[in-house]
Short mmCIF file of C-alpha atoms in Angstrom, two decimals:
data_model
loop_
_atom_site.label_atom_id
_atom_site.label_comp_id
_atom_site.label_asym_id
_atom_site.label_seq_id
_atom_site.Cartn_x
_atom_site.Cartn_y
_atom_site.Cartn_z
CA UNK A 10 83.63 153.40 66.34
CA UNK A 11 81.03 154.26 68.87
CA UNK A 12 79.19 151.26 70.40
CA UNK A 13 75.46 151.33 70.73
CA UNK A 14 73.78 150.64 74.04
CA UNK A 15 72.76 147.16 72.76
CA UNK A 16 76.29 146.29 71.80
CA UNK A 17 77.57 147.39 75.19
CA UNK A 18 75.07 145.03 76.82
CA UNK A 19 76.22 142.18 74.62
CA UNK A 20 79.91 142.77 75.56
CA UNK A 21 79.01 143.03 79.19
CA UNK A 22 77.16 139.67 79.00
CA UNK A 23 80.19 138.04 77.34
CA UNK A 24 82.52 139.50 79.97
CA UNK A 25 80.29 138.16 82.77
CA UNK A 26 80.16 134.75 81.13
CA UNK A 27 83.97 134.72 80.71
CA UNK A 28 84.37 135.62 84.42
CA UNK A 29 81.98 132.90 85.56
CA UNK A 30 83.76 130.28 83.41
CA UNK A 31 87.14 131.37 84.80
CA UNK A 32 85.85 131.06 88.38
CA UNK A 33 84.46 127.57 87.65
CA UNK A 34 87.69 126.51 85.99
CA UNK A 35 89.76 127.72 88.96
CA UNK A 36 87.37 126.09 91.41
CA UNK A 37 87.67 122.72 89.70
CA UNK A 38 91.41 122.80 90.31
CA UNK A 39 90.89 123.66 93.97
CA UNK A 40 88.47 120.79 94.40
CA UNK A 41 90.77 118.37 92.54
CA UNK A 42 93.68 119.38 94.74
CA UNK A 43 91.63 118.83 97.91
CA UNK A 44 90.46 115.47 96.56
CA UNK A 45 94.06 114.38 95.92
CA UNK A 46 95.14 115.41 99.37
CA UNK A 47 92.43 113.21 100.86
CA UNK A 48 93.15 110.23 98.60
CA UNK A 49 96.92 110.10 99.04
CA UNK A 50 98.86 110.44 102.23
CA UNK A 51 102.19 109.65 103.83
CA UNK A 52 101.79 107.55 106.96
CA UNK A 53 103.04 104.50 108.93
CA UNK A 54 101.05 101.42 109.64
CA UNK A 55 102.39 101.12 113.17
CA UNK A 56 103.70 103.98 115.34
CA UNK A 57 107.32 103.35 116.24
CA UNK A 58 106.53 104.42 119.79
CA UNK A 59 104.43 101.24 120.13
CA UNK A 60 107.29 98.84 119.30
CA UNK A 61 108.28 98.37 122.94
CA UNK A 62 104.72 97.43 123.81
CA UNK A 63 104.46 94.63 121.24
CA UNK A 64 104.23 91.27 122.94
CA UNK A 65 102.78 89.03 120.23
CA UNK A 66 101.86 89.05 116.56
CA UNK A 67 99.03 86.93 115.09
CA UNK A 68 98.92 86.31 111.39
CA UNK A 69 95.75 84.64 110.07
CA UNK A 70 95.03 83.58 106.47
CA UNK A 71 91.25 83.82 106.01
CA UNK A 72 91.43 82.35 102.49
CA UNK A 73 92.96 79.11 103.79
CA UNK A 74 90.15 78.56 106.28
CA UNK A 75 91.85 80.47 109.14
CA UNK A 76 95.36 78.99 109.31
CA UNK A 77 97.31 81.10 111.77
CA UNK A 78 100.76 81.73 113.26
CA UNK A 79 101.33 83.44 116.61
CA UNK A 80 104.70 84.99 117.30
CA UNK A 81 105.61 85.69 120.91
CA UNK A 82 108.36 87.95 122.30
CA UNK A 83 110.55 86.39 124.95
CA UNK A 84 112.83 89.22 126.05
CA UNK A 85 115.68 88.93 123.46
CA UNK A 86 114.10 86.46 120.99
CA UNK A 87 110.82 85.33 119.52
CA UNK A 88 109.10 81.96 119.52
CA UNK A 89 106.06 80.84 117.54
CA UNK A 90 103.21 78.41 117.42
CA UNK A 91 100.80 77.63 114.62
CA UNK A 92 97.35 76.09 114.01
CA UNK A 93 98.59 73.54 111.42
CA UNK A 94 101.39 71.74 113.26
CA UNK A 95 100.24 72.47 116.80
CA UNK A 96 103.93 72.81 117.83
CA UNK A 97 106.00 75.48 119.55
CA UNK A 98 109.18 76.54 117.78
CA UNK A 99 111.95 79.18 117.84
CA UNK A 100 111.10 81.96 115.38
CA UNK A 101 113.51 83.62 113.02
CA UNK A 102 113.90 86.88 115.00
CA UNK A 103 115.49 88.67 112.01
CA UNK A 104 112.41 87.99 109.88
CA UNK A 105 110.15 89.28 112.71
CA UNK A 106 112.28 92.42 112.96
CA UNK A 107 112.00 92.91 109.23
CA UNK A 108 108.22 92.73 109.50
CA UNK A 109 108.27 95.33 112.27
CA UNK A 110 110.52 97.63 110.23
CA UNK A 111 108.11 97.41 107.31
CA UNK A 112 105.19 98.35 109.57
CA UNK A 113 106.86 101.43 111.03
CA UNK A 114 108.41 102.83 107.84
CA UNK A 115 106.81 105.90 106.22
CA UNK A 116 104.83 104.89 103.18
CA UNK A 117 102.36 106.26 100.70
CA UNK A 118 98.77 105.00 101.06
CA UNK A 119 95.87 105.72 98.74
CA UNK A 120 92.22 105.63 99.57
CA UNK A 121 90.35 103.06 97.52
CA UNK A 122 86.87 103.30 98.99
CA UNK A 123 85.14 104.54 102.12
CA UNK A 124 82.53 101.84 102.80
CA UNK A 125 82.40 98.15 103.70
CA UNK A 126 80.75 97.43 100.35
CA UNK A 127 84.27 97.38 98.75
CA UNK A 128 85.75 94.85 101.16
CA UNK A 129 84.83 91.63 99.43
CA UNK A 130 85.91 92.88 95.98
CA UNK A 131 89.26 93.97 97.38
CA UNK A 132 89.68 90.69 99.37
CA UNK A 133 89.89 92.49 102.74
CA UNK A 134 86.79 90.97 104.34
CA UNK A 135 87.24 88.51 107.23
CA UNK A 136 86.74 85.42 105.00
CA UNK A 137 89.45 86.33 102.45
CA UNK A 138 91.97 88.68 104.00
CA UNK A 139 95.31 87.87 105.52
CA UNK A 140 95.36 89.71 108.81
CA UNK A 141 98.13 90.96 111.09
CA UNK A 142 97.14 91.64 114.68
CA UNK A 143 99.66 93.25 117.08
CA UNK A 144 98.97 92.73 120.77
CA UNK A 145 100.52 93.98 124.02
CA UNK A 146 101.38 91.87 127.07
CA UNK A 147 97.81 91.96 128.25
CA UNK A 148 96.56 90.69 124.81
CA UNK A 149 95.11 94.11 124.12
CA UNK A 150 95.01 95.08 120.47
CA UNK A 151 97.54 97.65 119.39
CA UNK A 152 96.84 97.33 115.67
CA UNK A 153 94.92 95.09 113.31
CA UNK A 154 95.42 95.17 109.53
CA UNK A 155 93.61 93.20 106.85
CA UNK A 156 95.36 92.72 103.53
CA UNK A 157 93.72 91.61 100.27
CA UNK A 158 94.29 91.58 96.52
CA UNK A 159 97.27 93.04 94.63
CA UNK A 160 96.52 95.34 91.72
CA UNK A 161 98.12 93.70 88.63
CA UNK A 162 98.89 97.10 87.09
CA UNK A 163 100.19 99.16 90.02
CA UNK A 164 101.43 96.23 92.13
CA UNK A 165 99.87 97.83 95.18
CA UNK A 166 98.08 95.75 97.79
CA UNK A 167 94.65 96.59 99.24
CA UNK A 168 94.27 96.82 102.98
CA UNK A 169 92.15 98.19 105.80
CA UNK A 170 92.48 98.66 109.53
CA UNK A 171 90.05 97.56 112.22
CA UNK A 172 89.31 101.21 113.12
CA UNK A 173 87.00 102.17 110.31
CA UNK A 174 85.47 101.02 107.03
CA UNK A 175 87.87 102.84 104.70
CA UNK A 176 89.99 100.67 102.33
CA UNK A 177 93.43 101.67 101.13
CA UNK A 178 96.27 100.44 98.98
CA UNK A 179 100.04 100.55 99.53
CA UNK A 180 103.29 99.16 98.24
CA UNK A 181 103.52 95.44 97.53
CA UNK A 182 106.69 94.73 99.57
CA UNK A 183 104.80 93.98 102.79
CA UNK A 184 103.17 91.00 101.00
CA UNK A 185 106.31 89.03 101.80
CA UNK A 186 105.28 88.80 105.45
CA UNK A 187 101.62 87.87 104.92
CA UNK A 188 102.34 84.20 105.58
CA UNK A 189 100.63 81.91 108.04
CA UNK A 190 103.07 78.99 107.58
CA UNK A 191 105.38 77.89 110.39
CA UNK A 192 108.07 76.95 107.83
CA UNK A 193 108.28 80.66 106.88
CA UNK A 194 108.60 82.06 110.36
CA UNK A 195 110.59 79.30 112.18
CA UNK A 196 114.35 79.64 112.73
CA UNK A 197 115.73 77.67 109.76
CA UNK A 198 118.92 76.37 111.34
CA UNK A 199 119.67 73.02 112.92
CA UNK A 200 121.15 74.94 115.82
CA UNK A 201 118.64 77.75 116.47
CA UNK A 202 120.24 81.17 116.87
CA UNK A 203 118.29 81.88 120.05
CA UNK A 204 119.85 78.78 121.73
CA UNK A 205 123.39 78.91 120.46
CA UNK A 206 123.77 82.63 120.63
CA UNK A 207 125.36 82.40 117.21
CA UNK A 208 128.54 81.28 118.96
CA UNK A 209 129.12 78.09 117.05
CA UNK A 210 131.01 78.84 113.88
CA UNK A 211 131.39 75.48 112.15
CA UNK A 212 129.84 73.37 109.42
CA UNK A 213 127.03 72.14 111.68
CA UNK A 214 125.69 75.65 112.43
CA UNK A 215 125.07 76.33 108.74
CA UNK A 216 122.73 73.38 108.08
CA UNK A 217 119.09 74.18 107.62
CA UNK A 218 116.12 71.96 108.39
CA UNK A 219 113.32 70.97 106.08
CA UNK A 220 109.57 71.34 106.41
CA UNK A 221 107.95 71.75 109.81
CA UNK A 222 105.78 68.77 110.74
CA UNK A 223 102.69 68.31 112.86
CA UNK A 224 102.66 66.30 116.05
CA UNK A 225 101.97 62.74 115.01
CA UNK A 226 103.04 59.17 115.75
CA UNK A 227 106.75 58.41 115.34
CA UNK A 228 108.53 55.10 114.61
CA UNK A 229 109.03 53.06 117.81
CA UNK A 230 112.75 53.49 117.90
CA UNK A 231 115.29 56.23 117.12
CA UNK A 232 118.08 55.54 114.67
CA UNK A 233 120.37 58.09 116.34
CA UNK A 234 120.58 60.57 119.22
CA UNK A 235 122.89 63.59 118.68
CA UNK A 236 123.92 65.96 121.44
CA UNK A 237 125.39 69.47 121.37
CA UNK A 238 126.61 71.86 124.13
CA UNK A 239 127.09 75.49 123.14
CA UNK A 240 129.55 78.04 124.42
CA UNK A 241 126.82 79.88 126.35
CA UNK A 242 125.93 76.77 128.32
CA UNK A 243 122.80 75.88 126.39
CA UNK A 244 122.38 72.28 125.25
CA UNK A 245 120.45 70.41 122.56
CA UNK A 246 119.52 66.83 122.08
CA UNK A 247 118.33 65.67 118.62
CA UNK A 248 116.38 62.41 118.41
CA UNK A 249 116.48 61.05 114.90
CA UNK A 250 113.79 58.86 113.32
CA UNK A 251 113.52 57.37 109.88
CA UNK A 252 110.38 56.87 107.76
CA UNK A 253 109.92 55.63 104.21
CA UNK A 254 110.06 59.26 102.90
CA UNK A 255 112.23 61.27 105.26
CA UNK A 256 114.45 61.63 108.24
CA UNK A 257 112.56 63.24 111.13
CA UNK A 258 114.39 65.29 113.78
CA UNK A 259 112.80 65.96 117.16
CA UNK A 260 115.01 68.45 119.06
CA UNK A 261 114.92 69.05 122.83
CA UNK A 262 116.59 72.20 124.24
CA UNK A 263 118.05 73.12 127.65
CA UNK A 264 118.51 76.83 128.24
CA UNK A 265 121.65 78.55 129.42
CA UNK A 266 121.49 79.77 133.02
CA UNK A 267 122.53 83.19 131.73
CA UNK A 268 119.10 83.53 130.07
CA UNK A 269 116.29 85.36 131.75
CA UNK A 270 113.49 83.39 133.36
CA UNK A 271 111.16 84.41 130.48
CA UNK A 272 113.72 83.09 127.98
CA UNK A 273 114.26 79.83 129.84
CA UNK A 274 110.48 79.23 130.01
CA UNK A 275 110.28 79.78 126.26
CA UNK A 276 113.11 77.35 125.58
CA UNK A 277 111.41 74.73 127.77
CA UNK A 278 108.13 75.01 125.76
CA UNK A 279 109.65 74.23 122.37
CA UNK A 280 108.31 70.91 121.18
CA UNK A 281 108.62 70.96 117.37
CA UNK A 282 109.89 68.55 114.74
CA UNK A 283 110.90 68.80 111.12
CA UNK A 284 112.02 66.75 108.16
CA UNK A 285 115.46 66.31 106.66
CA UNK A 286 116.43 64.75 103.36
CA UNK A 287 118.63 61.68 103.52
CA UNK A 288 121.34 63.62 101.75
CA UNK A 289 121.36 66.46 104.32
CA UNK A 290 121.35 63.98 107.23
CA UNK A 291 124.37 62.18 105.82
CA UNK A 292 126.22 65.50 105.42
CA UNK A 293 125.46 66.35 109.08
CA UNK A 294 126.77 62.99 110.24
CA UNK A 295 130.03 63.56 108.38
CA UNK A 296 130.58 66.93 110.21
CA UNK A 297 128.95 66.16 113.53
CA UNK A 298 130.94 66.66 116.69
CA UNK A 299 129.02 65.03 119.54
CA UNK A 300 129.48 66.88 122.83
#
């Protein structure tokens, strides 16, 4: 059947419309693909090349009024201090290494927002965030991260850097290290690994201390003084006090001469104290070998 000129115009118009719709449809996929590329990326929070430059780590909990822990590298081990107890203590170097491993691992991050207006809702503003600041030996900032709320559905945590206003989210696992408590970061053992060199394999080396305590008045007299010399030449003296609630241990350390000067200085600065339950103290006395 032969088409009239009018019918040909109608078909041409439909063909043009179909072509335009097809172009728009294809373009929408292109824009969506570009948008997804911008919103999701594989990255690290800290460049592995920067690890050797890390001298200290400061963790601050804005939501608790600014409680903070500062972890300092001393050649082969880490020590810490905190704003709550005001003491200096040997840090659990393995936990610090775990944090560093978490920062340098490749992870997926998603863009949440691109302006500061989102910070308060996501809990990543100065007043609410838990921040991690990585500093070099000159106290120059290598990296600052601010972590906020965890999405209850995705279990991803919101965060930002100090470099721009963009907010992101990433896996929840790093939340384990967002802790400004000395009891979390301190070496948990009665004989700190950094002092003993892990050389003492006996019942005493497995005992763990209780909560870290602030500097405060102690009873007038000790109830015991326990001493220990380690295979590497380091020594420890534990002064024991008793209160109505707990046993309080105040350790004093003497570094091995095989340690570097930086390490010896760090050992000398330790001035912390902690609680023990009566039960744990009695078990220690049963196994103690005074040297």
